[in-house]
Coordinates of C-alpha atoms in Angstrom, one line a residue:
M1424 CA 116.7 78.1 -41.1
E1425 CA 116.8 75.3 -38.5
N1426 CA 114.0 72.8 -38.6
P1427 CA 111.5 73.6 -35.7
A1428 CA 111.3 69.9 -34.9
N1429 CA 115.0 69.9 -34.1
L1430 CA 114.8 73.0 -31.9
N1431 CA 115.1 72.0 -28.2
I1432 CA 113.9 74.2 -25.3
Y1433 CA 117.4 75.6 -24.7
K1434 CA 117.9 76.7 -28.3
A1435 CA 114.4 78.1 -28.4
S1436 CA 114.9 80.2 -25.3
R1437 CA 118.2 81.5 -26.6
T1438 CA 116.5 82.5 -29.9
I1439 CA 113.8 84.3 -28.0
K1440 CA 116.3 86.1 -25.8
R1441 CA 118.3 87.3 -28.8
S1442 CA 115.2 88.6 -30.5
E1443 CA 114.3 90.5 -27.3
N1444 CA 117.8 91.9 -26.7
T1445 CA 117.6 94.7 -29.3
L1446 CA 119.8 97.7 -29.1
Y1447 CA 117.0 100.1 -28.3
N1448 CA 115.7 97.8 -25.5
A1449 CA 119.1 97.7 -24.0
L1450 CA 119.7 101.5 -24.1
R1451 CA 116.3 102.3 -22.9
S1452 CA 116.6 99.9 -20.0
I1453 CA 120.0 101.4 -19.1
Y1454 CA 118.5 104.9 -19.2
E1455 CA 115.6 103.9 -16.9
D1456 CA 117.9 102.2 -14.4
S1457 CA 120.2 105.2 -14.4
I1458 CA 117.4 107.3 -12.9
F1459 CA 117.5 105.0 -9.9
V1460 CA 121.2 105.4 -9.6
G1461 CA 120.8 109.2 -9.7
E1462 CA 118.2 109.1 -6.9
I1463 CA 120.4 107.0 -4.6
S1464 CA 123.5 109.1 -5.2
Q1465 CA 121.5 112.2 -4.2
L1466 CA 120.7 110.7 -0.8
W1467 CA 124.5 110.7 0.0
P1468 CA 125.9 113.4 -2.3
E1469 CA 129.1 113.5 -0.3
L1470 CA 130.0 110.0 -1.3
P1471 CA 131.9 109.4 -4.6
L1472 CA 130.2 107.3 -7.2
L1473 CA 132.3 104.4 -8.7
A1474 CA 131.5 102.2 -11.6
N1475 CA 132.4 98.5 -11.4
L1476 CA 133.9 97.7 -14.7
R1477 CA 132.6 97.2 -17.2
C1478 CA 128.9 96.8 -16.9
G1479 CA 128.6 99.5 -14.2
L1480 CA 130.0 102.2 -16.5
W1481 CA 126.7 102.4 -18.5
Y1482 CA 124.5 103.6 -15.6
S1483 CA 125.7 107.1 -15.0
Q1484 CA 127.4 109.9 -16.8
K1485 CA 129.0 111.3 -13.6
F1486 CA 131.3 108.7 -12.1
H1487 CA 134.1 109.8 -9.9
S1488 CA 136.3 106.8 -11.0
A1489 CA 136.1 103.1 -11.6
C1490 CA 136.9 99.8 -9.9
Y1491 CA 137.1 96.2 -10.9
F1492 CA 135.6 93.5 -8.8
K1493 CA 134.9 90.3 -10.7
S1494 CA 131.8 88.2 -10.1
T1495 CA 133.8 85.0 -10.8
D1496 CA 135.9 85.7 -7.6
G1497 CA 132.6 85.3 -5.7
H1498 CA 131.1 82.3 -7.4
T1499 CA 130.3 79.3 -5.2
N1500 CA 133.3 77.1 -4.5
N1501 CA 135.4 79.5 -6.5
W1502 CA 135.8 82.3 -3.9
S1503 CA 139.0 84.2 -4.3
F1504 CA 140.9 87.3 -3.1
N1505 CA 142.9 88.2 -6.1
T1506 CA 146.1 90.3 -5.5
S1507 CA 146.1 91.4 -9.1
R1508 CA 142.8 93.2 -8.5
L1509 CA 143.3 94.8 -5.1
N1510 CA 141.4 98.0 -5.8
L1511 CA 143.3 99.8 -3.1
H1512 CA 142.3 103.2 -4.6
V1513 CA 138.8 102.4 -3.5
A1514 CA 139.8 101.9 0.1
L1515 CA 141.9 105.1 0.0
L1516 CA 139.0 107.1 -1.5
A1517 CA 136.5 105.7 1.0
G1518 CA 138.9 106.7 3.8
Q1519 CA 139.2 110.2 2.5
K1520 CA 135.5 110.8 1.7
G1521 CA 133.9 108.7 4.5
G1522 CA 132.7 106.0 2.2
C1523 CA 131.8 105.4 -1.4
M1524 CA 129.1 103.9 -3.7
I1525 CA 129.8 101.2 -6.3
V1526 CA 127.4 100.6 -9.2
D1527 CA 126.9 97.3 -10.9
S1528 CA 124.2 95.2 -12.5
T1529 CA 123.4 91.6 -13.3
R1530 CA 121.3 89.6 -15.9
K1531 CA 120.9 86.5 -13.8
G1532 CA 117.4 87.3 -12.6
K1533 CA 118.6 88.1 -9.1
R1534 CA 119.0 91.3 -7.1
F1535 CA 122.8 91.5 -6.9
P1536 CA 125.7 90.1 -8.9
D1537 CA 128.2 87.9 -7.1
S1538 CA 130.7 90.7 -7.2
M1539 CA 128.5 92.5 -4.7
S1540 CA 127.2 89.5 -2.8
K1541 CA 130.5 88.0 -2.1
T1542 CA 133.6 89.4 -3.9
I1543 CA 133.4 92.9 -2.3
P1544 CA 132.4 91.6 1.2
I1545 CA 135.5 89.3 1.1
W1546 CA 137.6 92.2 -0.1
T1547 CA 136.4 94.5 2.8
C1548 CA 137.0 91.8 5.4
V1549 CA 140.5 90.9 4.2
L1550 CA 141.5 94.6 4.1
N1551 CA 140.1 95.2 7.6
R1552 CA 142.1 92.2 9.0
A1553 CA 145.3 93.4 7.3
I1554 CA 144.8 96.9 8.6
W1555 CA 144.2 95.7 12.1
N1556 CA 147.3 93.5 12.0
Y1557 CA 149.4 96.4 10.7
R1558 CA 148.2 98.7 13.5
M1559 CA 148.8 96.1 16.2
R1560 CA 152.2 95.3 14.7
F1561 CA 153.4 99.0 14.8
G1562 CA 151.4 100.1 17.8
L1563 CA 149.2 102.4 15.8
A1564 CA 145.9 100.9 16.9
G1565 CA 143.4 103.4 18.1
T1566 CA 145.7 106.5 17.6
A1567 CA 143.1 108.5 15.7
E1568 CA 140.3 107.3 18.0
K1569 CA 142.2 108.2 21.1
K1570 CA 142.8 111.7 19.8
E1571 CA 139.1 112.1 19.0
T1572 CA 138.2 110.8 22.5
N1573 CA 140.5 113.3 24.2
D1574 CA 139.2 116.2 22.1
S1575 CA 135.6 115.4 22.9
T1576 CA 134.4 115.9 26.5
K1577 CA 131.0 114.5 25.5
R1578 CA 132.3 111.0 25.3
G1579 CA 132.2 109.2 28.6
D1580 CA 134.3 106.2 27.6
S1581 CA 138.0 106.4 27.9
I1582 CA 138.6 103.0 26.3
S1583 CA 140.1 103.2 22.8
D1584 CA 137.7 102.5 20.0
S1585 CA 140.5 100.4 18.5
Y1586 CA 139.1 97.4 20.4
S1587 CA 135.9 97.7 18.4
W1588 CA 137.5 97.5 15.0
N1589 CA 135.3 95.0 13.3
C1590 CA 137.1 92.4 11.3
S1591 CA 134.2 90.0 10.9
L1592 CA 132.8 88.9 7.5
H1593 CA 129.6 90.8 6.5
L1594 CA 127.6 88.9 3.9
P1595 CA 124.0 89.5 2.7
L1596 CA 121.2 87.4 4.2
W1597 CA 120.7 85.3 1.1
V1598 CA 124.2 83.8 1.4
S1599 CA 123.8 80.5 3.2
N1600 CA 125.5 79.7 6.5
T1601 CA 127.3 76.8 4.9
E1602 CA 128.9 79.1 2.2
R1603 CA 129.7 81.7 4.9
A1604 CA 131.6 79.1 6.9
L1605 CA 133.6 77.9 3.9
I1606 CA 134.5 81.5 3.1
E1607 CA 135.6 82.3 6.7
E1608 CA 137.9 79.3 6.6
R1609 CA 139.9 81.0 3.8
L1610 CA 140.1 84.5 5.3
D1611 CA 143.3 84.1 7.2
G1612 CA 145.1 82.7 4.2
W1613 CA 143.9 85.6 2.0
T1614 CA 145.0 88.1 4.6
K1615 CA 148.5 86.6 4.6
D1616 CA 148.5 86.8 0.8
L1617 CA 147.7 90.5 1.0
E1618 CA 150.3 91.1 3.6
V1619 CA 153.1 89.5 1.6
S1620 CA 152.0 90.9 -1.7
G1621 CA 153.8 94.2 -1.1
A1622 CA 150.6 96.3 -1.1
D1623 CA 150.8 99.7 0.6
I1624 CA 148.7 98.7 3.7
A1625 CA 150.2 101.6 5.7
S1626 CA 148.6 104.3 3.5
I1627 CA 145.2 102.6 3.9
A1628 CA 145.6 102.1 7.6
L1629 CA 146.3 105.9 8.0
S1630 CA 143.4 106.9 5.7
L1631 CA 140.7 104.7 7.3
K1632 CA 139.4 105.8 10.7
K1633 CA 136.7 103.1 10.8
P1634 CA 136.6 99.6 9.3
L1635 CA 135.1 99.0 5.9
R1636 CA 131.6 97.5 5.6
P1637 CA 129.4 96.8 2.6
L1638 CA 125.7 97.8 2.5
W1639 CA 123.4 96.6 -0.3
I1640 CA 120.9 98.8 -2.1
S1641 CA 118.6 97.6 -5.0
Q1642 CA 115.4 98.8 -6.5
K1643 CA 113.5 96.7 -3.9
T1644 CA 115.2 98.4 -1.0
V1645 CA 113.0 100.6 1.1
I1646 CA 114.6 103.9 2.3
W1647 CA 112.6 106.4 4.3
L1648 CA 113.6 109.8 2.9
N1649 CA 113.0 111.5 6.2
E1650 CA 115.3 109.1 8.0
V1651 CA 118.3 108.9 5.7
P1652 CA 121.3 108.2 8.1
D1653 CA 124.4 110.4 8.0
C1654 CA 127.5 108.4 7.1
D1655 CA 129.3 110.0 10.1
S1656 CA 126.8 108.4 12.5
W1657 CA 127.9 104.8 11.5
D1658 CA 130.7 103.1 13.3
F1659 CA 132.1 101.8 10.0
T1660 CA 133.1 103.2 6.6
P1661 CA 130.2 102.3 4.3
I1662 CA 130.7 100.8 0.9
L1663 CA 127.3 101.2 -0.6
L1664 CA 126.7 98.5 -3.3
V1665 CA 124.0 99.8 -5.7
S1666 CA 122.6 97.2 -8.0
T1667 CA 120.6 98.7 -10.8
S1668 CA 118.8 95.5 -11.9
S1669 CA 115.1 95.1 -11.4
P1670 CA 114.8 91.5 -10.2
S1671 CA 111.1 90.9 -11.2
S1672 CA 111.9 89.4 -14.6
N1673 CA 114.6 89.4 -17.3
F1674 CA 112.3 90.8 -19.9
Q1675 CA 109.4 93.0 -19.1
Q1676 CA 107.1 94.7 -21.6
R1677 CA 106.8 98.5 -21.0
T1678 CA 104.8 101.1 -22.9
T1679 CA 105.1 104.9 -23.1
S1680 CA 103.0 107.4 -24.9
E1681 CA 105.4 107.1 -27.9
F1682 CA 106.9 103.6 -28.0
S1683 CA 106.6 100.1 -26.7
W1684 CA 109.7 98.4 -25.6
R1685 CA 111.0 95.5 -23.3
Y1686 CA 112.9 96.1 -20.1
I1687 CA 116.1 94.1 -19.9
A1688 CA 117.6 93.5 -16.4
G1689 CA 121.4 94.1 -16.4
A1690 CA 121.3 95.4 -20.0
G1691 CA 124.8 96.9 -19.7
D1692 CA 126.4 93.5 -19.3
D1693 CA 128.2 91.8 -22.2
E1694 CA 128.3 94.9 -24.3
E1695 CA 130.1 93.2 -27.1
S1696 CA 127.0 91.2 -27.9
W1697 CA 124.7 94.3 -28.4
A1698 CA 126.4 97.7 -28.2
R1699 CA 127.8 97.6 -31.8
G1700 CA 130.7 99.8 -30.9
L1701 CA 128.8 102.3 -28.8
S1702 CA 130.6 103.2 -25.6
P1703 CA 129.1 104.6 -22.4
N1704 CA 130.7 107.9 -23.0
L1705 CA 129.2 108.2 -26.5
F1706 CA 125.8 107.0 -25.2
W1707 CA 125.6 109.7 -22.6
K1708 CA 126.7 112.4 -25.0
H1709 CA 123.7 111.4 -27.2
A1710 CA 121.4 109.8 -24.7
Y1711 CA 118.4 112.1 -25.4
D1712 CA 118.5 111.7 -29.2
L1713 CA 119.0 107.9 -28.9
I1714 CA 116.1 107.4 -26.5
S1715 CA 113.7 109.7 -28.4
S1716 CA 114.6 108.1 -31.7
G1717 CA 112.6 105.0 -30.9
P1718 CA 113.1 101.3 -31.7
D1719 CA 112.9 101.7 -35.5
M1720 CA 115.5 104.5 -35.9
C1721 CA 117.9 103.6 -33.0
N1722 CA 120.2 101.3 -35.0
K1723 CA 120.8 103.9 -37.7
K1724 CA 121.3 106.6 -35.2
V1725 CA 123.9 104.6 -33.3
A1726 CA 125.7 103.8 -36.6
D1727 CA 125.8 107.5 -37.5
I1728 CA 127.2 108.4 -34.1
I1729 CA 129.9 105.8 -34.2
E1730 CA 131.0 106.7 -37.7
K1731 CA 131.2 110.5 -36.8
D1732 CA 133.3 109.6 -33.7
R1733 CA 135.5 107.4 -35.8
V1734 CA 136.1 110.1 -38.4
Y1735 CA 136.8 112.6 -35.6
R1736 CA 139.4 110.4 -33.9
A1737 CA 141.0 109.5 -37.3
Q1738 CA 141.4 113.2 -38.1
R1739 CA 143.2 113.7 -34.8
G1740 CA 145.7 110.9 -35.7
E1741 CA 144.2 108.4 -33.3
N1742 CA 143.8 104.7 -34.1
A1743 CA 140.2 104.4 -35.4
P1744 CA 139.7 101.3 -37.5
Q1745 CA 136.5 100.5 -39.3
I1746 CA 135.5 96.9 -38.5
S1747 CA 132.7 94.9 -40.2
I1748 CA 130.5 92.8 -38.0
K1749 CA 129.1 89.4 -38.6
P1750 CA 125.4 89.1 -38.7
S1751 CA 123.9 87.4 -35.7
K1752 CA 122.5 83.9 -35.8
S1753 CA 119.0 85.2 -35.5
S1754 CA 119.4 87.6 -38.4
M1755 CA 121.1 84.9 -40.6
S1756 CA 118.3 82.4 -40.0
S1757 CA 115.6 85.0 -40.7
G1758 CA 117.4 86.5 -43.8
R1759 CA 117.6 89.9 -42.2
L1760 CA 120.8 91.9 -41.9
P1761 CA 121.5 94.4 -39.1
A1762 CA 121.0 98.1 -39.9
E1763 CA 124.6 99.1 -39.1
E1764 CA 127.8 97.4 -40.2
Q1765 CA 130.3 98.3 -37.5
L1766 CA 131.3 96.7 -34.3
D1767 CA 134.4 97.1 -32.1
L1768 CA 135.4 93.5 -31.4
E1769 CA 138.1 94.4 -28.9
P1770 CA 137.1 95.0 -25.3
Q1771 CA 137.8 98.6 -24.5
F1772 CA 138.0 100.7 -21.4
M1773 CA 135.1 103.1 -21.6
N1774 CA 135.7 106.7 -20.8
I1775 CA 134.0 108.0 -17.7
D1776 CA 133.6 111.8 -17.0
E1777 CA 136.4 113.4 -19.0
K1778 CA 137.5 115.4 -16.0
S1779 CA 138.0 112.5 -13.7
S1780 CA 138.7 109.5 -16.0
D1781 CA 141.8 107.6 -15.2
N1782 CA 141.9 106.6 -18.8
N1783 CA 143.0 110.2 -19.6
S1784 CA 146.2 109.8 -17.6
I1785 CA 149.7 108.4 -18.0
F1786 CA 150.9 106.6 -14.9
W1787 CA 154.6 106.8 -13.9
L1788 CA 155.7 103.7 -12.0
G1789 CA 157.5 105.1 -9.1
E1790 CA 161.1 106.2 -9.9
S1791 CA 161.6 103.5 -12.6
N1792 CA 161.5 105.8 -15.6
L1793 CA 158.7 103.6 -16.8
A1794 CA 155.2 104.9 -17.6
V1795 CA 152.0 103.1 -18.8
G1796 CA 149.0 104.6 -20.6
T1797 CA 146.9 104.6 -23.7
T1798 CA 148.1 105.0 -27.2
Q1799 CA 145.7 107.9 -27.6
L1800 CA 147.8 109.9 -25.1
A1801 CA 151.2 108.8 -26.3
K1802 CA 151.5 111.4 -29.1
D1803 CA 151.3 114.4 -26.9
A1804 CA 152.8 112.9 -23.7
S1805 CA 155.2 115.2 -22.0
G1806 CA 158.5 114.1 -20.3
V1807 CA 158.6 110.9 -22.5
D1808 CA 161.8 110.1 -24.5
C1809 CA 160.7 106.9 -26.1
V1810 CA 157.5 104.9 -26.8
L1811 CA 156.8 101.2 -26.9
S1812 CA 153.4 100.7 -28.6
C1813 CA 151.6 97.4 -28.2
D1814 CA 148.7 98.2 -30.6
R1815 CA 147.9 96.0 -33.6
E1816 CA 148.2 98.9 -35.9
S1817 CA 150.9 101.6 -35.9
N1818 CA 149.8 105.2 -36.0
S1819 CA 151.3 108.6 -36.4
L1820 CA 153.8 107.8 -33.6
C1821 CA 155.8 105.8 -36.2
S1822 CA 157.2 109.1 -37.5
K1823 CA 159.4 109.1 -34.4
E1824 CA 163.1 108.1 -34.7
S1825 CA 163.4 104.3 -35.0
E1826 CA 165.5 104.1 -31.8
A1827 CA 162.9 106.0 -29.8
Y1828 CA 159.8 104.1 -31.1
L1829 CA 158.8 100.5 -31.4
N1830 CA 155.5 99.2 -32.4
L1831 CA 154.6 95.5 -31.6
S1832 CA 151.4 94.0 -33.0
I1833 CA 150.2 92.3 -29.8
V1834 CA 146.6 91.1 -29.5
S1835 CA 144.6 89.8 -26.5
S1836 CA 145.1 86.2 -25.4
K1837 CA 141.5 85.6 -26.3
F1838 CA 142.5 85.9 -30.0
D1839 CA 146.1 84.5 -29.8
R1840 CA 147.3 82.7 -26.8
F1841 CA 151.0 83.4 -27.6
S1842 CA 150.9 86.8 -29.1
L1843 CA 152.4 88.5 -26.0
L1844 CA 154.9 85.7 -25.5
R1845 CA 156.3 86.1 -29.0
N1846 CA 156.8 89.8 -28.6
L1847 CA 158.2 90.1 -25.1
P1848 CA 161.9 89.5 -26.1
S1849 CA 161.7 92.5 -28.5
A1850 CA 159.9 94.6 -25.9
V1851 CA 162.4 93.9 -23.1
N1852 CA 165.4 94.4 -25.4
F1853 CA 164.0 97.8 -26.5
A1854 CA 163.4 98.8 -22.9
K1855 CA 166.9 97.8 -21.9
N1856 CA 168.6 99.7 -24.7
N1857 CA 166.7 102.9 -23.8
L1858 CA 166.6 102.7 -20.0
K1859 CA 170.3 102.2 -19.7
K1860 CA 170.7 105.6 -21.5
G1861 CA 168.6 107.2 -18.8
Q1862 CA 165.6 107.6 -21.2
K1863 CA 162.0 107.7 -19.9
L1864 CA 159.9 105.0 -21.6
L1865 CA 156.2 105.0 -22.1
V1866 CA 154.5 101.6 -22.7
C1867 CA 151.1 102.0 -24.3
C1868 CA 148.2 100.0 -25.7
S1869 CA 144.7 100.8 -26.9
S1870 CA 143.2 100.5 -23.3
G1871 CA 146.3 101.1 -21.2
E1872 CA 145.0 98.4 -18.8
D1873 CA 146.0 95.0 -20.0
I1874 CA 148.7 94.3 -22.6
S1875 CA 150.8 97.4 -21.7
I1876 CA 150.5 96.5 -18.0
C1877 CA 151.8 93.0 -18.7
V1878 CA 154.7 94.3 -20.8
C1879 CA 155.7 96.7 -18.0
L1880 CA 155.5 93.7 -15.6
A1881 CA 157.9 91.7 -17.8
I1882 CA 160.3 94.7 -18.0
L1883 CA 160.3 95.3 -14.2
M1884 CA 160.9 91.6 -13.6
S1885 CA 163.7 91.3 -16.2
L1886 CA 165.6 94.6 -15.7
F1887 CA 165.0 95.7 -12.1
D1888 CA 166.1 94.3 -8.8
D1889 CA 163.8 93.7 -5.8
R1890 CA 164.2 97.3 -4.6
G1891 CA 163.1 98.8 -8.0
H1892 CA 166.5 99.8 -9.2
F1893 CA 167.5 99.3 -12.9
D1894 CA 170.4 96.8 -13.1
E1895 CA 170.1 95.7 -16.8
G1896 CA 168.9 92.2 -15.6
R1897 CA 171.7 91.1 -13.3
F1898 CA 169.3 90.5 -10.4
F1899 CA 166.9 88.6 -12.7
S1900 CA 169.7 86.4 -14.1
E1901 CA 170.6 85.2 -10.5
R1902 CA 167.1 84.4 -9.3
R1903 CA 164.5 81.9 -10.1
V1904 CA 161.2 83.5 -10.9
T1905 CA 158.3 82.7 -8.6
K1906 CA 154.6 83.5 -8.8
L1907 CA 154.8 85.3 -5.5
E1908 CA 157.5 87.7 -6.8
L1909 CA 155.4 88.2 -10.0
R1910 CA 152.4 89.1 -7.9
R1911 CA 154.4 91.5 -5.8
R1912 CA 155.6 93.4 -8.9
L1913 CA 152.1 93.4 -10.3
V1914 CA 150.8 94.9 -7.1
F1915 CA 153.6 97.6 -7.3
I1916 CA 152.3 98.5 -10.8
C1917 CA 148.7 98.6 -9.7
Q1918 CA 149.6 101.1 -6.9
F1919 CA 150.3 103.6 -9.6
A1920 CA 148.1 102.4 -12.6
V1921 CA 144.8 102.2 -10.7
N1922 CA 142.9 101.2 -13.8
A1923 CA 145.1 98.1 -14.5
R1924 CA 143.2 95.0 -15.4
P1925 CA 145.7 92.5 -16.7
S1926 CA 144.0 89.3 -18.0
R1927 CA 145.0 86.0 -16.6
G1928 CA 146.0 84.7 -20.0
N1929 CA 148.5 87.6 -20.6
V1930 CA 149.9 87.3 -17.1
K1931 CA 150.5 83.6 -17.7
Q1932 CA 152.4 84.5 -20.8
V1933 CA 154.6 86.8 -18.9
F1934 CA 155.4 84.1 -16.3
N1935 CA 156.2 81.6 -19.1
Y1936 CA 158.6 84.1 -20.7
L1937 CA 160.3 84.8 -17.4
S1938 CA 160.6 81.1 -16.7
G1939 CA 162.4 80.6 -20.0
G1940 CA 159.5 79.1 -21.8
N1941 CA 158.8 79.5 -25.4
I1942 CA 155.8 78.6 -27.6
E1943 CA 156.9 75.0 -28.2
T1944 CA 157.5 74.2 -24.5
V1945 CA 154.2 76.0 -23.4
C1946 CA 152.2 73.9 -25.9

């Protein structure tokens, strides 16, 4: 154990934080915050509820779908509009339903994460500008509004509402004017990046009748229940940003008739450090038992649930490894070991409602004969002739004919910076041999959102021309690969695989492969 004399304030605060951040405290905090999410969703039941991955997934058991807005894209002096995370399905859904709600949380002791304070406001503003430019370019501005004006005799104005299409940047009040000005300077450049990325702006322009605009709701927000506005009454399409965090303090002692526990703001964040393999889907299936078990029995209860789920998935032929965890620093220093001995070390896409989860789908990439999805679904996938699995461990799929199945042990760039780069030549060669026979190829990985997406990106770049036609690599051999072209192909993939979340490290490996790089030159 470390000598108290050598323990500085930072280390002491970290030790206290680890001791307070128990599994039961986290789950109980999530459960309490989910009640607030349920209350807000009932105020506008017509609006679909979306989880901002991955933290937001913990706070409801009835999400319509998910989205991925990173807080780092909104950090001060690091503002970004990332074309690899366009979330166009959110804009389409908002246009169809008249708006949507996005749920997220933060541990930073503030009301909203930067994903809500700046990333999403930037996203809505850039989309609004791109849509306005598209409508002006093709003479579509105000078409829908004019029709509504002609059909309604109650409106006295004959001027098209298109001139009121709001393209301004809407930020919360706590963002300084200096920061606002710096962000506004970059909006035109981001809009051009979106327009040249190949994104389907036309579909969004036809879907949205009113511009997108964010609104912020937290546990400190005052809403008069007898004056809840109707979404149709607004002159914009609302994106309601619901932050579940209680900003009063990070740790707050609370007591019920049965247990005493500490509330943790943003408890769903950084799940690898506390969840011990428990997923949001498993949590909500057993929420009542876990919450009522109390702090003393919670760890054992979670371990039992995870083991039963692992055995169930293994019996179905799914990849369900048993992984031992390392005891935390606090438990090592105190001589205590954790109650359970399993932890899923790999980041996973957590299932939402089984009926609506995009993780339960295989996505076909246009007419390319390429599909992407999870390994879990590959065994029973229909219309698939061959499978390229990117999981670390082969499974029951290996019983397929060798020419129709290839398993490549690829791990995340967090664990091996060159794992994908080493395996891409084999992946592209396998795809070429099968696609030239007219076979339909499924590329899969454990999550279906990162490694498999990057492998598909490499295949599309290497074997298809700029119109999406398979040419065995002739177009690729005559062109020099650019980052712009890589982004365009990635946007094409994301139009179909809406849950795609390729990591920067893996995309960089794809670019290095296409540029003729190998491990020696990259190093």
